[in-house]
CSV table of N, CA and C in Angstrom, one decimal:
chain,number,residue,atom,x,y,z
A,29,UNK,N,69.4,217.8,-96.3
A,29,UNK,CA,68.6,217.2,-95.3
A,29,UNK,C,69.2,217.4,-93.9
A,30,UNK,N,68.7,218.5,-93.0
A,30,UNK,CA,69.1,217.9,-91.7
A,30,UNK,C,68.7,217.1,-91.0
A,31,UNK,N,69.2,217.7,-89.2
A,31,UNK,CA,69.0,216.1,-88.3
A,31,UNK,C,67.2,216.2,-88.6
A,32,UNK,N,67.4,214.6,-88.3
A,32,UNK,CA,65.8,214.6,-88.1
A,32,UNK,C,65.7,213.1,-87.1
A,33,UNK,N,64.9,213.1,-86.2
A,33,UNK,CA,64.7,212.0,-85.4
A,33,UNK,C,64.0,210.8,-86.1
A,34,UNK,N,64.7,209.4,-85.5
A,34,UNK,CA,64.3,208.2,-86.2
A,34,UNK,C,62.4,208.3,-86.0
A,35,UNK,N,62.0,207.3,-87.2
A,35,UNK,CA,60.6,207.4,-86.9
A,35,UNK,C,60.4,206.1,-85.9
A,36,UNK,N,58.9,205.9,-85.2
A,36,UNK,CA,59.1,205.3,-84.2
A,36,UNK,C,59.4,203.9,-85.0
A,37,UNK,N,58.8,203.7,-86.1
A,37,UNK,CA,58.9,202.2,-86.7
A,37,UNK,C,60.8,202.3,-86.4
A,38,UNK,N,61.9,203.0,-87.2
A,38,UNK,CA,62.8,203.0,-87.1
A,38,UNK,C,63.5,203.1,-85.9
A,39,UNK,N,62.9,203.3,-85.2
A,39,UNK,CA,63.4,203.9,-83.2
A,39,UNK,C,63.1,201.9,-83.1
A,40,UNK,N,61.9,201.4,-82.9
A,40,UNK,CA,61.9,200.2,-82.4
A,40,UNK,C,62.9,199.1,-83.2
A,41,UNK,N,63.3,199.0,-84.5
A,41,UNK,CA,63.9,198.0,-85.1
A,41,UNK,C,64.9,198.3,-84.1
A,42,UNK,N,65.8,199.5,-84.1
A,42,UNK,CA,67.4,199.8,-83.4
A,42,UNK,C,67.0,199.5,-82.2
A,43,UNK,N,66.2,199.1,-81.4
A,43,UNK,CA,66.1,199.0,-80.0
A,43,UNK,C,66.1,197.5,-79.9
A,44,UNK,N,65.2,197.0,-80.8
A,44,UNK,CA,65.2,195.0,-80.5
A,44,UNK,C,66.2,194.3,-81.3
A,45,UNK,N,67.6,195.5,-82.0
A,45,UNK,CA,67.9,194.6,-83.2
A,45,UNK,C,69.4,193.8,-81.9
A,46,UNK,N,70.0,192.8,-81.7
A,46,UNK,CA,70.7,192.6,-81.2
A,46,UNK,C,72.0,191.4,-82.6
A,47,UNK,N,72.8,190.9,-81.8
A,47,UNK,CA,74.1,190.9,-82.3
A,47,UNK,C,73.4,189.4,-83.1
A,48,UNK,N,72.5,188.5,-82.4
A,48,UNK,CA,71.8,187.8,-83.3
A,48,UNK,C,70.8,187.9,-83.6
A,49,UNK,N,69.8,188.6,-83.8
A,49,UNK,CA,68.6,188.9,-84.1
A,49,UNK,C,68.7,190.2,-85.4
A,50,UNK,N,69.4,190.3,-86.2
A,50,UNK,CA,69.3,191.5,-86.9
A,50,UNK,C,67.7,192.0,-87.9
A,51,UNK,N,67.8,193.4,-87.7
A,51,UNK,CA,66.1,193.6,-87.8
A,51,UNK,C,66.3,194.8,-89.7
A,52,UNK,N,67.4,194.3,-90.2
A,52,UNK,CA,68.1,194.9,-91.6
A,52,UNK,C,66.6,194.5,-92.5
A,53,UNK,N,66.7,195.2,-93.3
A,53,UNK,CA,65.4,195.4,-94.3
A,53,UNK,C,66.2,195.0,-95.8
A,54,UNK,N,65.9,193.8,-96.5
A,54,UNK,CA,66.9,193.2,-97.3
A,54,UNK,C,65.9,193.8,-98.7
A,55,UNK,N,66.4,193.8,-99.9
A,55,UNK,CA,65.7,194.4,-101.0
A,55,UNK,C,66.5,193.1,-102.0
A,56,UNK,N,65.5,193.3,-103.2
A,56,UNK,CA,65.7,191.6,-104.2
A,56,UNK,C,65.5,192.5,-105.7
A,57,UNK,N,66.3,192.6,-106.8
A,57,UNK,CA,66.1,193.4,-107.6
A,57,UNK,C,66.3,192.2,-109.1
A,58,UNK,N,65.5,192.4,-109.6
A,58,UNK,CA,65.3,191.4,-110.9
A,58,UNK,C,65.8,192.4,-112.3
A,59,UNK,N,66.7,191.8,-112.9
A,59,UNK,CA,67.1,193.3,-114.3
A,59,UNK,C,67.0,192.2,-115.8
A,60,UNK,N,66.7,192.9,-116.5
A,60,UNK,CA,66.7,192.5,-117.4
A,60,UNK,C,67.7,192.3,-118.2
A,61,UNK,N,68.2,191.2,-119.1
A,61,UNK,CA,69.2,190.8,-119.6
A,61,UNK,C,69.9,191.6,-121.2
A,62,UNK,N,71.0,192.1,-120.4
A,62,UNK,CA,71.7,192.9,-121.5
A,62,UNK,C,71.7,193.0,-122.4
A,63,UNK,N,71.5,193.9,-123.7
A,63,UNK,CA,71.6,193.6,-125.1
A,63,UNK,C,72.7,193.6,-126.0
A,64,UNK,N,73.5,192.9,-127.2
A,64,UNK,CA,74.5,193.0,-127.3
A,64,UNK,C,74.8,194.6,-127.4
A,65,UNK,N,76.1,195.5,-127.8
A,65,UNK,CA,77.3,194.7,-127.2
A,65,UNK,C,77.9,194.4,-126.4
A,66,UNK,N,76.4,195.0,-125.1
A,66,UNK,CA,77.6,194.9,-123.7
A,66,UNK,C,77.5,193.6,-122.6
A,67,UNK,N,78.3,192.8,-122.5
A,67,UNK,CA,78.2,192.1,-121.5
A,67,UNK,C,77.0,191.5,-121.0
A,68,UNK,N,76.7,190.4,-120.9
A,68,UNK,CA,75.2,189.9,-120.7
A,68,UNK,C,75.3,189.9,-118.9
A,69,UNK,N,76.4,189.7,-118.5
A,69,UNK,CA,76.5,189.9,-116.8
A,69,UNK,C,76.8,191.2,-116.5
A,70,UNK,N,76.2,191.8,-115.2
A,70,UNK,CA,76.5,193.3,-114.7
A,70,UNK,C,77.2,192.7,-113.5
A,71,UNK,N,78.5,192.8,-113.3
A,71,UNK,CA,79.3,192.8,-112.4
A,71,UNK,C,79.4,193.2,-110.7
A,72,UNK,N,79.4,192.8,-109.9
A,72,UNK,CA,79.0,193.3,-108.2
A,72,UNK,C,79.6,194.8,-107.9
A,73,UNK,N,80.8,195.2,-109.4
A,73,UNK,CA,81.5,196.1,-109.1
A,73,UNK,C,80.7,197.4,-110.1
A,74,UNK,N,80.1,197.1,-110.9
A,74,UNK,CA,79.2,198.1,-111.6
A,74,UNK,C,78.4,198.6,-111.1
A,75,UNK,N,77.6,197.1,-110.3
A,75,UNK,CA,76.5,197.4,-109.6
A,75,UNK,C,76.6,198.9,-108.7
A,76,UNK,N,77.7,198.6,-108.0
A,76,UNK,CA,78.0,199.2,-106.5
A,76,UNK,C,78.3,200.8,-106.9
A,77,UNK,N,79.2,200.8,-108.6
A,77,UNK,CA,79.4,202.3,-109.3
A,77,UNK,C,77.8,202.8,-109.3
A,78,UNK,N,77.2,202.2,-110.2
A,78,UNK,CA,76.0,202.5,-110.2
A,78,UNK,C,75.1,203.4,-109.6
A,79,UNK,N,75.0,202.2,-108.4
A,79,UNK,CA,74.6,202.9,-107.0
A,79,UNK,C,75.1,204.1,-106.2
A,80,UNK,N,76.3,204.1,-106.4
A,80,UNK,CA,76.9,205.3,-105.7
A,80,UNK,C,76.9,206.8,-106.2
A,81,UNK,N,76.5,206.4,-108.0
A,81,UNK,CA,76.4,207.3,-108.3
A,81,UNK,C,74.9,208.0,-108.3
A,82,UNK,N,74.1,207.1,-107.9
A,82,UNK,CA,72.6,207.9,-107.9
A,82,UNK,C,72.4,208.2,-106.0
A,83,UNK,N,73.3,207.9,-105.5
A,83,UNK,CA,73.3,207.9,-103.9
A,83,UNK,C,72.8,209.7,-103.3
A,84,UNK,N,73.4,210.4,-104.1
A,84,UNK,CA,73.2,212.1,-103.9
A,84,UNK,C,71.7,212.4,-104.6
A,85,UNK,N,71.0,211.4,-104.9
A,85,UNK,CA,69.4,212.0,-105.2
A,85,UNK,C,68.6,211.3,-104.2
A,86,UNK,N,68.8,210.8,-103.3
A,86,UNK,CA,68.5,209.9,-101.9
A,86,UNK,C,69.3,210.2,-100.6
A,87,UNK,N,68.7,211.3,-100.3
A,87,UNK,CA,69.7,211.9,-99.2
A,87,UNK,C,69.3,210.9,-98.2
A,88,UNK,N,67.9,210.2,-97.7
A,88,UNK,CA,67.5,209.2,-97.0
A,88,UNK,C,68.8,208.0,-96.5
A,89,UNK,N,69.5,207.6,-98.0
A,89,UNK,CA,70.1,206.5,-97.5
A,89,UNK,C,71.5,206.8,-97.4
A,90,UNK,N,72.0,208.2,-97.1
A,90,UNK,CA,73.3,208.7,-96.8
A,90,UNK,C,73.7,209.1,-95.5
A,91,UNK,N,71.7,209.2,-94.6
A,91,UNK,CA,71.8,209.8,-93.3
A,91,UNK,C,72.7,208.0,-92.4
A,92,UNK,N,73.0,209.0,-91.1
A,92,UNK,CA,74.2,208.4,-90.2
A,92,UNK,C,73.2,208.5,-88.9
A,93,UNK,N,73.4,207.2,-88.1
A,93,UNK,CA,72.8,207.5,-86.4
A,93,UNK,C,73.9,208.0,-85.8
A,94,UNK,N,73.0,209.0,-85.5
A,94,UNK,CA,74.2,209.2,-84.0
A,94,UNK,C,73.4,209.9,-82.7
A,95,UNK,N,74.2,208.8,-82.0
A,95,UNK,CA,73.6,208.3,-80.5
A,95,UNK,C,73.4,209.5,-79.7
A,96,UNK,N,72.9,210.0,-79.1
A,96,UNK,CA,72.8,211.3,-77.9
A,96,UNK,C,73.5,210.5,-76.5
A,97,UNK,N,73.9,209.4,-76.6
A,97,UNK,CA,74.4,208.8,-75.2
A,97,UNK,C,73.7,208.7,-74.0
A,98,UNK,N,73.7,207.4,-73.4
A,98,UNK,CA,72.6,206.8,-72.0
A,98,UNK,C,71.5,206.5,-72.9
A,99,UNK,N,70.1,206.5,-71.9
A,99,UNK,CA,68.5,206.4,-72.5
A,99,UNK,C,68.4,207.4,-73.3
A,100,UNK,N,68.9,208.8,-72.7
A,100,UNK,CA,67.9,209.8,-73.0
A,100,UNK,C,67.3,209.9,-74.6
A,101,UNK,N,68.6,209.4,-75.5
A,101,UNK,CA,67.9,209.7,-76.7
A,101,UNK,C,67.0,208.0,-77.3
A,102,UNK,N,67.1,206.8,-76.8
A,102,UNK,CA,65.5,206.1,-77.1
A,102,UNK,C,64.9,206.5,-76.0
A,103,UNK,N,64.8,207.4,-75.1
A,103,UNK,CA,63.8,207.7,-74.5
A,103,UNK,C,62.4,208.3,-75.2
A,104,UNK,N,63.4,209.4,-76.0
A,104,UNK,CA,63.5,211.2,-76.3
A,104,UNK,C,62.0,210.6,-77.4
């Protein structure tokens, strides 16, 4: 994936999000309860393996901002 400019919904969250106002998009995941033999709890630390490992089929949530410096780029 290259660069690609924020969309405007994404351009305005980063523009009104301030140090107390955060404008973060929270997600809530419900899973169903383990079968023996493994473990009936999935750990914060599996979770995170998990995740990291499906991370390279979602190039979306690997992309990085980066600023063009001054207005010009929330102008742009």
């Amino acid at each position: 994936m290259g660069r690609a400019r924020l969309s405007a919904l994404d351009g305005s969250f980063l523009r009104v999000e301030t140090p107390t106002a955060h404008m973060h998009v929270a997600w809530k995941g419900i899973f169903e309860p383990r079968k023996p033999p493994h473990p009936p709890v999935v750990s914060v630390e599996e979770l995170r393996r998990a995740i990291a490992g499906r991370l390279r089929h979602m190039p979306r949530f690997r992309q990085r901002l980066a600023f063009t410096g001054g207005w010009a780029g929330l102008l742009a």
